[in-house]
C-alpha atoms as an extended CHARMM CRD file, in Angstrom:
* protein
*
       221  EXT
         1         1  UNK       CA             71.0760000000     -113.9630000000      -61.5210000000  PROA      1               0.0000000000
         2         2  UNK       CA             71.0880000000     -113.1040000000      -64.8480000000  PROA      2               0.0000000000
         3         3  UNK       CA             70.1350000000     -115.3180000000      -68.0470000000  PROA      3               0.0000000000
         4         4  UNK       CA             71.4220000000     -115.2850000000      -71.5320000000  PROA      4               0.0000000000
         5         5  UNK       CA             71.7280000000     -117.4740000000      -74.3680000000  PROA      5               0.0000000000
         6         6  UNK       CA             73.3700000000     -117.5970000000      -77.9030000000  PROA      6               0.0000000000
         7         7  UNK       CA             71.7630000000     -117.7170000000      -80.9970000000  PROA      7               0.0000000000
         8         8  UNK       CA             72.4740000000     -118.0100000000      -83.9290000000  PROA      8               0.0000000000
         9         9  UNK       CA             71.3490000000     -115.5070000000      -87.3680000000  PROA      9               0.0000000000
        10        10  UNK       CA             70.5890000000     -117.2480000000      -90.6900000000  PROA      10              0.0000000000
        11        11  UNK       CA             73.9590000000     -115.7230000000      -91.9990000000  PROA      11              0.0000000000
        12        12  UNK       CA             75.8250000000     -117.4940000000      -89.6360000000  PROA      12              0.0000000000
        13        13  UNK       CA             76.6680000000     -114.4770000000      -87.2030000000  PROA      13              0.0000000000
        14        14  UNK       CA             76.3840000000     -115.4320000000      -83.4610000000  PROA      14              0.0000000000
        15        15  UNK       CA             75.0250000000     -113.5890000000      -80.7080000000  PROA      15              0.0000000000
        16        16  UNK       CA             73.5120000000     -113.2960000000      -76.7140000000  PROA      16              0.0000000000
        17        17  UNK       CA             70.5810000000     -112.7420000000      -75.9370000000  PROA      17              0.0000000000
        18        18  UNK       CA             68.8860000000     -111.7300000000      -72.3170000000  PROA      18              0.0000000000
        19        19  UNK       CA             66.3080000000     -114.6400000000      -71.0680000000  PROA      19              0.0000000000
        20        20  UNK       CA             63.8990000000     -114.3360000000      -68.6050000000  PROA      20              0.0000000000
        21        21  UNK       CA             60.5900000000     -116.6230000000      -67.8960000000  PROA      21              0.0000000000
        22        22  UNK       CA             59.0470000000     -120.0990000000      -68.2700000000  PROA      22              0.0000000000
        23        23  UNK       CA             60.3000000000     -122.3830000000      -70.5020000000  PROA      23              0.0000000000
        24        24  UNK       CA             56.4820000000     -123.7330000000      -70.7320000000  PROA      24              0.0000000000
        25        25  UNK       CA             54.7440000000     -120.2150000000      -71.2990000000  PROA      25              0.0000000000
        26        26  UNK       CA             52.7790000000     -120.8860000000      -73.4940000000  PROA      26              0.0000000000
        27        27  UNK       CA             53.9240000000     -117.6630000000      -75.8710000000  PROA      27              0.0000000000
        28        28  UNK       CA             56.2070000000     -115.7680000000      -76.0530000000  PROA      28              0.0000000000
        29        29  UNK       CA             57.8170000000     -112.3520000000      -76.5970000000  PROA      29              0.0000000000
        30        30  UNK       CA             60.4370000000     -110.7960000000      -77.7320000000  PROA      30              0.0000000000
        31        31  UNK       CA             61.4560000000     -107.2220000000      -76.3680000000  PROA      31              0.0000000000
        32        32  UNK       CA             63.8680000000     -104.8040000000      -79.0240000000  PROA      32              0.0000000000
        33        33  UNK       CA             66.0210000000     -102.8410000000      -78.0690000000  PROA      33              0.0000000000
        34        34  UNK       CA             66.2210000000      -98.9690000000      -78.0960000000  PROA      34              0.0000000000
        35        35  UNK       CA             70.1820000000      -97.3940000000      -79.6130000000  PROA      35              0.0000000000
        36        36  UNK       CA             71.4880000000      -98.3160000000      -75.9630000000  PROA      36              0.0000000000
        37        37  UNK       CA             71.8100000000     -101.7800000000      -75.9520000000  PROA      37              0.0000000000
        38        38  UNK       CA             70.0610000000     -104.3350000000      -74.6140000000  PROA      38              0.0000000000
        39        39  UNK       CA             70.7460000000     -102.4620000000      -71.2690000000  PROA      39              0.0000000000
        40        40  UNK       CA             69.6580000000     -102.6320000000      -67.3210000000  PROA      40              0.0000000000
        41        41  UNK       CA             65.7840000000     -101.0830000000      -69.0700000000  PROA      41              0.0000000000
        42        42  UNK       CA             64.8150000000     -103.3760000000      -71.5480000000  PROA      42              0.0000000000
        43        43  UNK       CA             66.1240000000     -106.5210000000      -68.7900000000  PROA      43              0.0000000000
        44        44  UNK       CA             63.7300000000     -104.8120000000      -67.1310000000  PROA      44              0.0000000000
        45        45  UNK       CA             61.5430000000     -104.9540000000      -69.8130000000  PROA      45              0.0000000000
        46        46  UNK       CA             62.1650000000     -107.9360000000      -70.1670000000  PROA      46              0.0000000000
        47        47  UNK       CA             61.3040000000     -109.2970000000      -66.9880000000  PROA      47              0.0000000000
        48        48  UNK       CA             57.6430000000     -106.8650000000      -67.1480000000  PROA      48              0.0000000000
        49        49  UNK       CA             56.5690000000     -109.0350000000      -69.5450000000  PROA      49              0.0000000000
        50        50  UNK       CA             57.6860000000     -112.6650000000      -68.1120000000  PROA      50              0.0000000000
        51        51  UNK       CA             56.1960000000     -111.5170000000      -65.0960000000  PROA      51              0.0000000000
        52        52  UNK       CA             52.9930000000     -111.9700000000      -67.6790000000  PROA      52              0.0000000000
        53        53  UNK       CA             53.5710000000     -115.3280000000      -68.0400000000  PROA      53              0.0000000000
        54        54  UNK       CA             55.5000000000     -115.2350000000      -70.9430000000  PROA      54              0.0000000000
        55        55  UNK       CA             59.0310000000     -116.4520000000      -72.2160000000  PROA      55              0.0000000000
        56        56  UNK       CA             60.8360000000     -113.4070000000      -73.0900000000  PROA      56              0.0000000000
        57        57  UNK       CA             63.5540000000     -113.4890000000      -75.2120000000  PROA      57              0.0000000000
        58        58  UNK       CA             65.4610000000     -109.1930000000      -76.1230000000  PROA      58              0.0000000000
        59        59  UNK       CA             68.5070000000     -110.1110000000      -78.4370000000  PROA      59              0.0000000000
        60        60  UNK       CA             71.7730000000     -107.6090000000      -78.5670000000  PROA      60              0.0000000000
        61        61  UNK       CA             71.3360000000     -106.3820000000      -81.9220000000  PROA      61              0.0000000000
        62        62  UNK       CA             74.9820000000     -104.2230000000      -81.7770000000  PROA      62              0.0000000000
        63        63  UNK       CA             76.8060000000     -107.8500000000      -81.0160000000  PROA      63              0.0000000000
        64        64  UNK       CA             77.3790000000     -107.6840000000      -84.7970000000  PROA      64              0.0000000000
        65        65  UNK       CA             79.4100000000     -104.4510000000      -84.3240000000  PROA      65              0.0000000000
        66        66  UNK       CA             79.9650000000     -105.0760000000      -80.6000000000  PROA      66              0.0000000000
        67        67  UNK       CA             79.9500000000     -107.4220000000      -78.0220000000  PROA      67              0.0000000000
        68        68  UNK       CA             78.0190000000     -106.0760000000      -74.9850000000  PROA      68              0.0000000000
        69        69  UNK       CA             76.7160000000     -102.7170000000      -75.2320000000  PROA      69              0.0000000000
        70        70  UNK       CA             75.2220000000     -101.1660000000      -72.2400000000  PROA      70              0.0000000000
        71        71  UNK       CA             74.8410000000      -97.8120000000      -73.2250000000  PROA      71              0.0000000000
        72        72  UNK       CA             72.2310000000      -94.8660000000      -70.9650000000  PROA      72              0.0000000000
        73        73  UNK       CA             71.0130000000      -91.7960000000      -72.0780000000  PROA      73              0.0000000000
        74        74  UNK       CA             73.4870000000      -88.4370000000      -72.3200000000  PROA      74              0.0000000000
        75        75  UNK       CA             74.0580000000      -86.8470000000      -75.7440000000  PROA      75              0.0000000000
        76        76  UNK       CA             77.0530000000      -88.8340000000      -75.0830000000  PROA      76              0.0000000000
        77        77  UNK       CA             75.4230000000      -92.0700000000      -75.0370000000  PROA      77              0.0000000000
        78        78  UNK       CA             72.7090000000      -91.4640000000      -77.4160000000  PROA      78              0.0000000000
        79        79  UNK       CA             75.7210000000      -90.9240000000      -80.3310000000  PROA      79              0.0000000000
        80        80  UNK       CA             76.7600000000      -94.1020000000      -79.4550000000  PROA      80              0.0000000000
        81        81  UNK       CA             73.7810000000      -95.4920000000      -79.5850000000  PROA      81              0.0000000000
        82        82  UNK       CA             73.4670000000      -93.8980000000      -83.3230000000  PROA      82              0.0000000000
        83        83  UNK       CA             76.9280000000      -94.7380000000      -84.2740000000  PROA      83              0.0000000000
        84        84  UNK       CA             76.5100000000      -98.4580000000      -83.6340000000  PROA      84              0.0000000000
        85        85  UNK       CA             73.3710000000      -98.5910000000      -85.4640000000  PROA      85              0.0000000000
        86        86  UNK       CA             74.3790000000      -97.5360000000      -88.2780000000  PROA      86              0.0000000000
        87        87  UNK       CA             76.9940000000      -99.7670000000      -89.0620000000  PROA      87              0.0000000000
        88        88  UNK       CA             73.8440000000     -102.6120000000      -89.3790000000  PROA      88              0.0000000000
        89        89  UNK       CA             71.7290000000     -103.7790000000      -92.0730000000  PROA      89              0.0000000000
        90        90  UNK       CA             69.0780000000     -103.1980000000      -91.8540000000  PROA      90              0.0000000000
        91        91  UNK       CA             68.8810000000     -107.0200000000      -92.9360000000  PROA      91              0.0000000000
        92        92  UNK       CA             70.8760000000     -108.1500000000      -90.6880000000  PROA      92              0.0000000000
        93        93  UNK       CA             69.1980000000     -106.4370000000      -87.9090000000  PROA      93              0.0000000000
        94        94  UNK       CA             66.3830000000     -108.2800000000      -88.7800000000  PROA      94              0.0000000000
        95        95  UNK       CA             68.5020000000     -111.6680000000      -89.1380000000  PROA      95              0.0000000000
        96        96  UNK       CA             69.0750000000     -111.7160000000      -85.8770000000  PROA      96              0.0000000000
        97        97  UNK       CA             65.4230000000     -110.5240000000      -85.0540000000  PROA      97              0.0000000000
        98        98  UNK       CA             64.4860000000     -113.8970000000      -86.2910000000  PROA      98              0.0000000000
        99        99  UNK       CA             66.6240000000     -115.3470000000      -84.4290000000  PROA      99              0.0000000000
       100       100  UNK       CA             65.3900000000     -114.4120000000      -82.0500000000  PROA      100             0.0000000000
       101       101  UNK       CA             61.4690000000     -115.9080000000      -82.5710000000  PROA      101             0.0000000000
       102       102  UNK       CA             63.1590000000     -118.7380000000      -84.3090000000  PROA      102             0.0000000000
       103       103  UNK       CA             64.9480000000     -120.2610000000      -80.3130000000  PROA      103             0.0000000000
       104       104  UNK       CA             61.1930000000     -119.8660000000      -79.2050000000  PROA      104             0.0000000000
       105       105  UNK       CA             59.7840000000     -122.5880000000      -80.7620000000  PROA      105             0.0000000000
       106       106  UNK       CA             58.0350000000     -124.5450000000      -77.3360000000  PROA      106             0.0000000000
       107       107  UNK       CA             56.0470000000     -121.3210000000      -77.3690000000  PROA      107             0.0000000000
       108       108  UNK       CA             52.6040000000     -121.4200000000      -79.7200000000  PROA      108             0.0000000000
       109       109  UNK       CA             52.9840000000     -117.9340000000      -80.9530000000  PROA      109             0.0000000000
       110       110  UNK       CA             55.4280000000     -115.2880000000      -80.2750000000  PROA      110             0.0000000000
       111       111  UNK       CA             54.8130000000     -112.1330000000      -79.9720000000  PROA      111             0.0000000000
       112       112  UNK       CA             57.6500000000     -108.8530000000      -80.3420000000  PROA      112             0.0000000000
       113       113  UNK       CA             57.3780000000     -105.4500000000      -78.8590000000  PROA      113             0.0000000000
       114       114  UNK       CA             59.4230000000     -102.3570000000      -79.3900000000  PROA      114             0.0000000000
       115       115  UNK       CA             60.8560000000      -98.9180000000      -78.1490000000  PROA      115             0.0000000000
       116       116  UNK       CA             62.1800000000      -96.1360000000      -80.9220000000  PROA      116             0.0000000000
       117       117  UNK       CA             64.6930000000      -98.0320000000      -82.7050000000  PROA      117             0.0000000000
       118       118  UNK       CA             63.2210000000     -101.2520000000      -81.9060000000  PROA      118             0.0000000000
       119       119  UNK       CA             59.9400000000      -99.7460000000      -81.9270000000  PROA      119             0.0000000000
       120       120  UNK       CA             60.2340000000      -99.7520000000      -86.0900000000  PROA      120             0.0000000000
       121       121  UNK       CA             61.7890000000     -103.0220000000      -86.2380000000  PROA      121             0.0000000000
       122       122  UNK       CA             58.9160000000     -104.7170000000      -84.4700000000  PROA      122             0.0000000000
       123       123  UNK       CA             56.4280000000     -102.6690000000      -87.2530000000  PROA      123             0.0000000000
       124       124  UNK       CA             59.5470000000     -104.8810000000      -89.5770000000  PROA      124             0.0000000000
       125       125  UNK       CA             59.2880000000     -107.6840000000      -88.1690000000  PROA      125             0.0000000000
       126       126  UNK       CA             55.3260000000     -108.3810000000      -88.4950000000  PROA      126             0.0000000000
       127       127  UNK       CA             55.7750000000     -107.5260000000      -91.2280000000  PROA      127             0.0000000000
       128       128  UNK       CA             58.8320000000     -109.6110000000      -92.7280000000  PROA      128             0.0000000000
       129       129  UNK       CA             59.3050000000     -112.1740000000      -90.4440000000  PROA      129             0.0000000000
       130       130  UNK       CA             58.0710000000     -116.0420000000      -90.0140000000  PROA      130             0.0000000000
       131       131  UNK       CA             56.4390000000     -116.6460000000      -86.6840000000  PROA      131             0.0000000000
       132       132  UNK       CA             55.1930000000     -113.3520000000      -85.5860000000  PROA      132             0.0000000000
       133       133  UNK       CA             51.7110000000     -113.1080000000      -84.1900000000  PROA      133             0.0000000000
       134       134  UNK       CA             50.9700000000     -109.5830000000      -82.8710000000  PROA      134             0.0000000000
       135       135  UNK       CA             53.3940000000     -106.2920000000      -82.3720000000  PROA      135             0.0000000000
       136       136  UNK       CA             53.8720000000     -103.7500000000      -80.0680000000  PROA      136             0.0000000000
       137       137  UNK       CA             55.2890000000     -100.9210000000      -81.6730000000  PROA      137             0.0000000000
       138       138  UNK       CA             56.7210000000      -97.9270000000      -78.4810000000  PROA      138             0.0000000000
       139       139  UNK       CA             58.0940000000      -94.7800000000      -80.6500000000  PROA      139             0.0000000000
       140       140  UNK       CA             59.0520000000      -96.0720000000      -83.4150000000  PROA      140             0.0000000000
       141       141  UNK       CA             61.6500000000      -93.2150000000      -84.0890000000  PROA      141             0.0000000000
       142       142  UNK       CA             61.6910000000      -94.0850000000      -87.7640000000  PROA      142             0.0000000000
       143       143  UNK       CA             58.3020000000      -95.0410000000      -88.7720000000  PROA      143             0.0000000000
       144       144  UNK       CA             56.4170000000      -92.9620000000      -90.8900000000  PROA      144             0.0000000000
       145       145  UNK       CA             59.2710000000      -93.8650000000      -94.1050000000  PROA      145             0.0000000000
       146       146  UNK       CA             58.2410000000      -97.8330000000      -94.0610000000  PROA      146             0.0000000000
       147       147  UNK       CA             54.3500000000      -97.0500000000      -93.4250000000  PROA      147             0.0000000000
       148       148  UNK       CA             54.1250000000      -98.6520000000      -96.4940000000  PROA      148             0.0000000000
       149       149  UNK       CA             55.4240000000     -102.0090000000      -95.6800000000  PROA      149             0.0000000000
       150       150  UNK       CA             52.4440000000     -104.9210000000      -94.9640000000  PROA      150             0.0000000000
       151       151  UNK       CA             51.8100000000     -107.1290000000      -92.8310000000  PROA      151             0.0000000000
       152       152  UNK       CA             48.4960000000     -109.6350000000      -92.5580000000  PROA      152             0.0000000000
       153       153  UNK       CA             49.5300000000     -109.9990000000      -88.3890000000  PROA      153             0.0000000000
       154       154  UNK       CA             47.8190000000     -107.5550000000      -85.0400000000  PROA      154             0.0000000000
       155       155  UNK       CA             49.7990000000     -104.3940000000      -84.9160000000  PROA      155             0.0000000000
       156       156  UNK       CA             49.7310000000     -100.9980000000      -82.3560000000  PROA      156             0.0000000000
       157       157  UNK       CA             51.0350000000      -98.7810000000      -82.2300000000  PROA      157             0.0000000000
       158       158  UNK       CA             52.1190000000      -95.7670000000      -79.4380000000  PROA      158             0.0000000000
       159       159  UNK       CA             53.3810000000      -92.1740000000      -79.3880000000  PROA      159             0.0000000000
       160       160  UNK       CA             54.1660000000      -89.7700000000      -77.2140000000  PROA      160             0.0000000000
       161       161  UNK       CA             52.2330000000      -86.6020000000      -77.9500000000  PROA      161             0.0000000000
       162       162  UNK       CA             55.4880000000      -83.8820000000      -77.6560000000  PROA      162             0.0000000000
       163       163  UNK       CA             57.8110000000      -86.1420000000      -79.5840000000  PROA      163             0.0000000000
       164       164  UNK       CA             59.7010000000      -83.7500000000      -81.8120000000  PROA      164             0.0000000000
       165       165  UNK       CA             61.7300000000      -87.0020000000      -83.6200000000  PROA      165             0.0000000000
       166       166  UNK       CA             57.7020000000      -88.5420000000      -84.9230000000  PROA      166             0.0000000000
       167       167  UNK       CA             55.8450000000      -85.8310000000      -84.8970000000  PROA      167             0.0000000000
       168       168  UNK       CA             52.2150000000      -85.6900000000      -85.4690000000  PROA      168             0.0000000000
       169       169  UNK       CA             52.2260000000      -85.5030000000      -89.5210000000  PROA      169             0.0000000000
       170       170  UNK       CA             54.3200000000      -88.1730000000      -89.4600000000  PROA      170             0.0000000000
       171       171  UNK       CA             51.8460000000      -90.2930000000      -87.3190000000  PROA      171             0.0000000000
       172       172  UNK       CA             49.0960000000      -89.5300000000      -89.0330000000  PROA      172             0.0000000000
       173       173  UNK       CA             51.2340000000      -90.0410000000      -91.8440000000  PROA      173             0.0000000000
       174       174  UNK       CA             50.8080000000      -93.5540000000      -90.7700000000  PROA      174             0.0000000000
       175       175  UNK       CA             47.5090000000      -93.8830000000      -89.6540000000  PROA      175             0.0000000000
       176       176  UNK       CA             45.8590000000      -92.8490000000      -93.4950000000  PROA      176             0.0000000000
       177       177  UNK       CA             48.5310000000      -95.9980000000      -94.7140000000  PROA      177             0.0000000000
       178       178  UNK       CA             48.3880000000      -98.5770000000      -92.2680000000  PROA      178             0.0000000000
       179       179  UNK       CA             44.4860000000      -97.5260000000      -91.0420000000  PROA      179             0.0000000000
       180       180  UNK       CA             44.1860000000     -100.8180000000      -89.6650000000  PROA      180             0.0000000000
       181       181  UNK       CA             46.9860000000     -100.6870000000      -86.4780000000  PROA      181             0.0000000000
       182       182  UNK       CA             45.5480000000      -99.8390000000      -83.1260000000  PROA      182             0.0000000000
       183       183  UNK       CA             46.7060000000      -96.3250000000      -82.4060000000  PROA      183             0.0000000000
       184       184  UNK       CA             47.2200000000      -93.8420000000      -79.3120000000  PROA      184             0.0000000000
       185       185  UNK       CA             49.0330000000      -91.1610000000      -78.3150000000  PROA      185             0.0000000000
       186       186  UNK       CA             50.0150000000      -90.3980000000      -75.3020000000  PROA      186             0.0000000000
       187       187  UNK       CA             49.6960000000      -86.3530000000      -74.7140000000  PROA      187             0.0000000000
       188       188  UNK       CA             51.4960000000      -84.0300000000      -73.1020000000  PROA      188             0.0000000000
       189       189  UNK       CA             54.6800000000      -87.0760000000      -72.8180000000  PROA      189             0.0000000000
       190       190  UNK       CA             57.8960000000      -86.8690000000      -75.0190000000  PROA      190             0.0000000000
       191       191  UNK       CA             59.7970000000      -89.6850000000      -76.5260000000  PROA      191             0.0000000000
       192       192  UNK       CA             61.5590000000      -92.4530000000      -74.6480000000  PROA      192             0.0000000000
       193       193  UNK       CA             57.9390000000      -91.3990000000      -71.4540000000  PROA      193             0.0000000000
       194       194  UNK       CA             58.2170000000      -95.3950000000      -71.7030000000  PROA      194             0.0000000000
       195       195  UNK       CA             61.4680000000      -95.4490000000      -69.4010000000  PROA      195             0.0000000000
       196       196  UNK       CA             62.1160000000      -94.0770000000      -66.0360000000  PROA      196             0.0000000000
       197       197  UNK       CA             65.7190000000      -94.1000000000      -66.2030000000  PROA      197             0.0000000000
       198       198  UNK       CA             65.0320000000      -90.8710000000      -68.9310000000  PROA      198             0.0000000000
       199       199  UNK       CA             63.7500000000      -87.6780000000      -67.8090000000  PROA      199             0.0000000000
       200       200  UNK       CA             61.0460000000      -88.1740000000      -70.2700000000  PROA      200             0.0000000000
       201       201  UNK       CA             59.4590000000      -91.0490000000      -68.2370000000  PROA      201             0.0000000000
       202       202  UNK       CA             55.7670000000      -90.6040000000      -67.6480000000  PROA      202             0.0000000000
       203       203  UNK       CA             54.2870000000      -92.6150000000      -64.9830000000  PROA      203             0.0000000000
       204       204  UNK       CA             50.9620000000      -92.9320000000      -65.8630000000  PROA      204             0.0000000000
       205       205  UNK       CA             51.3760000000      -92.8380000000      -69.8860000000  PROA      205             0.0000000000
       206       206  UNK       CA             53.8030000000      -95.7550000000      -69.2070000000  PROA      206             0.0000000000
       207       207  UNK       CA             51.5280000000      -97.8990000000      -66.9440000000  PROA      207             0.0000000000
       208       208  UNK       CA             48.0970000000      -97.2740000000      -69.2100000000  PROA      208             0.0000000000
       209       209  UNK       CA             50.4430000000      -98.0340000000      -73.0460000000  PROA      209             0.0000000000
       210       210  UNK       CA             51.5140000000     -101.0420000000      -70.9930000000  PROA      210             0.0000000000
       211       211  UNK       CA             48.0940000000     -102.2040000000      -70.4270000000  PROA      211             0.0000000000
       212       212  UNK       CA             47.5810000000     -101.8790000000      -73.1940000000  PROA      212             0.0000000000
       213       213  UNK       CA             50.2130000000     -104.0480000000      -74.8130000000  PROA      213             0.0000000000
       214       214  UNK       CA             49.3660000000     -106.5370000000      -72.1870000000  PROA      214             0.0000000000
       215       215  UNK       CA             45.5410000000     -106.9690000000      -73.1400000000  PROA      215             0.0000000000
       216       216  UNK       CA             46.4030000000     -106.7860000000      -77.5710000000  PROA      216             0.0000000000
       217       217  UNK       CA             48.9170000000     -109.4300000000      -76.7370000000  PROA      217             0.0000000000
       218       218  UNK       CA             46.8550000000     -111.4720000000      -74.3510000000  PROA      218             0.0000000000
       219       219  UNK       CA             43.9060000000     -111.6130000000      -76.6210000000  PROA      219             0.0000000000
       220       220  UNK       CA             46.7670000000     -112.5040000000      -79.8460000000  PROA      220             0.0000000000
       221       221  UNK       CA             48.9830000000     -114.7220000000      -79.1110000000  PROA      221             0.0000000000
């Protein structure tokens, strides 16, 4: 049975979040969605981290515009996701992520992991949200535009070599701006390689990136 909880952001916005893992887990992870909502893929990701022993919350960031958004990966879905994202400010979405971090109040430390849009938001969360102890950012679209933000917590980033939306020049820009960030580029894979519902899915790269993410969180949370 799928488990959800209701969260309240600092500005009073009330929204849903998918929950997985034991309430008594020592550490927690906030899973930050792509532009496709808290769909079955994001729930699978949350369940994976719960299986590693974490309490996990995946906030429904599109609830500010439309409740219960679960999109697929067709061009129509992509456009719908982009339209929804455009109606939410960065300040609002970070408030919602902060509420998810705060909801893990029984855990002694909290990390964030995000994918695509969520990959960039995970970086911003590490820079701006108190209580975030570590962040793993998977193919974060737009990361180069916020690469000069500053954080004091450990961060790792994962990119696909063939990702046209995050070209090698952007990765190099991020690397120069953030020399302390642990960064991995996976040869021969494209954007969204970590989603087994997309044509760009790559099993080997996903398993390696997950292993690195789990090792990273085990060290820092």
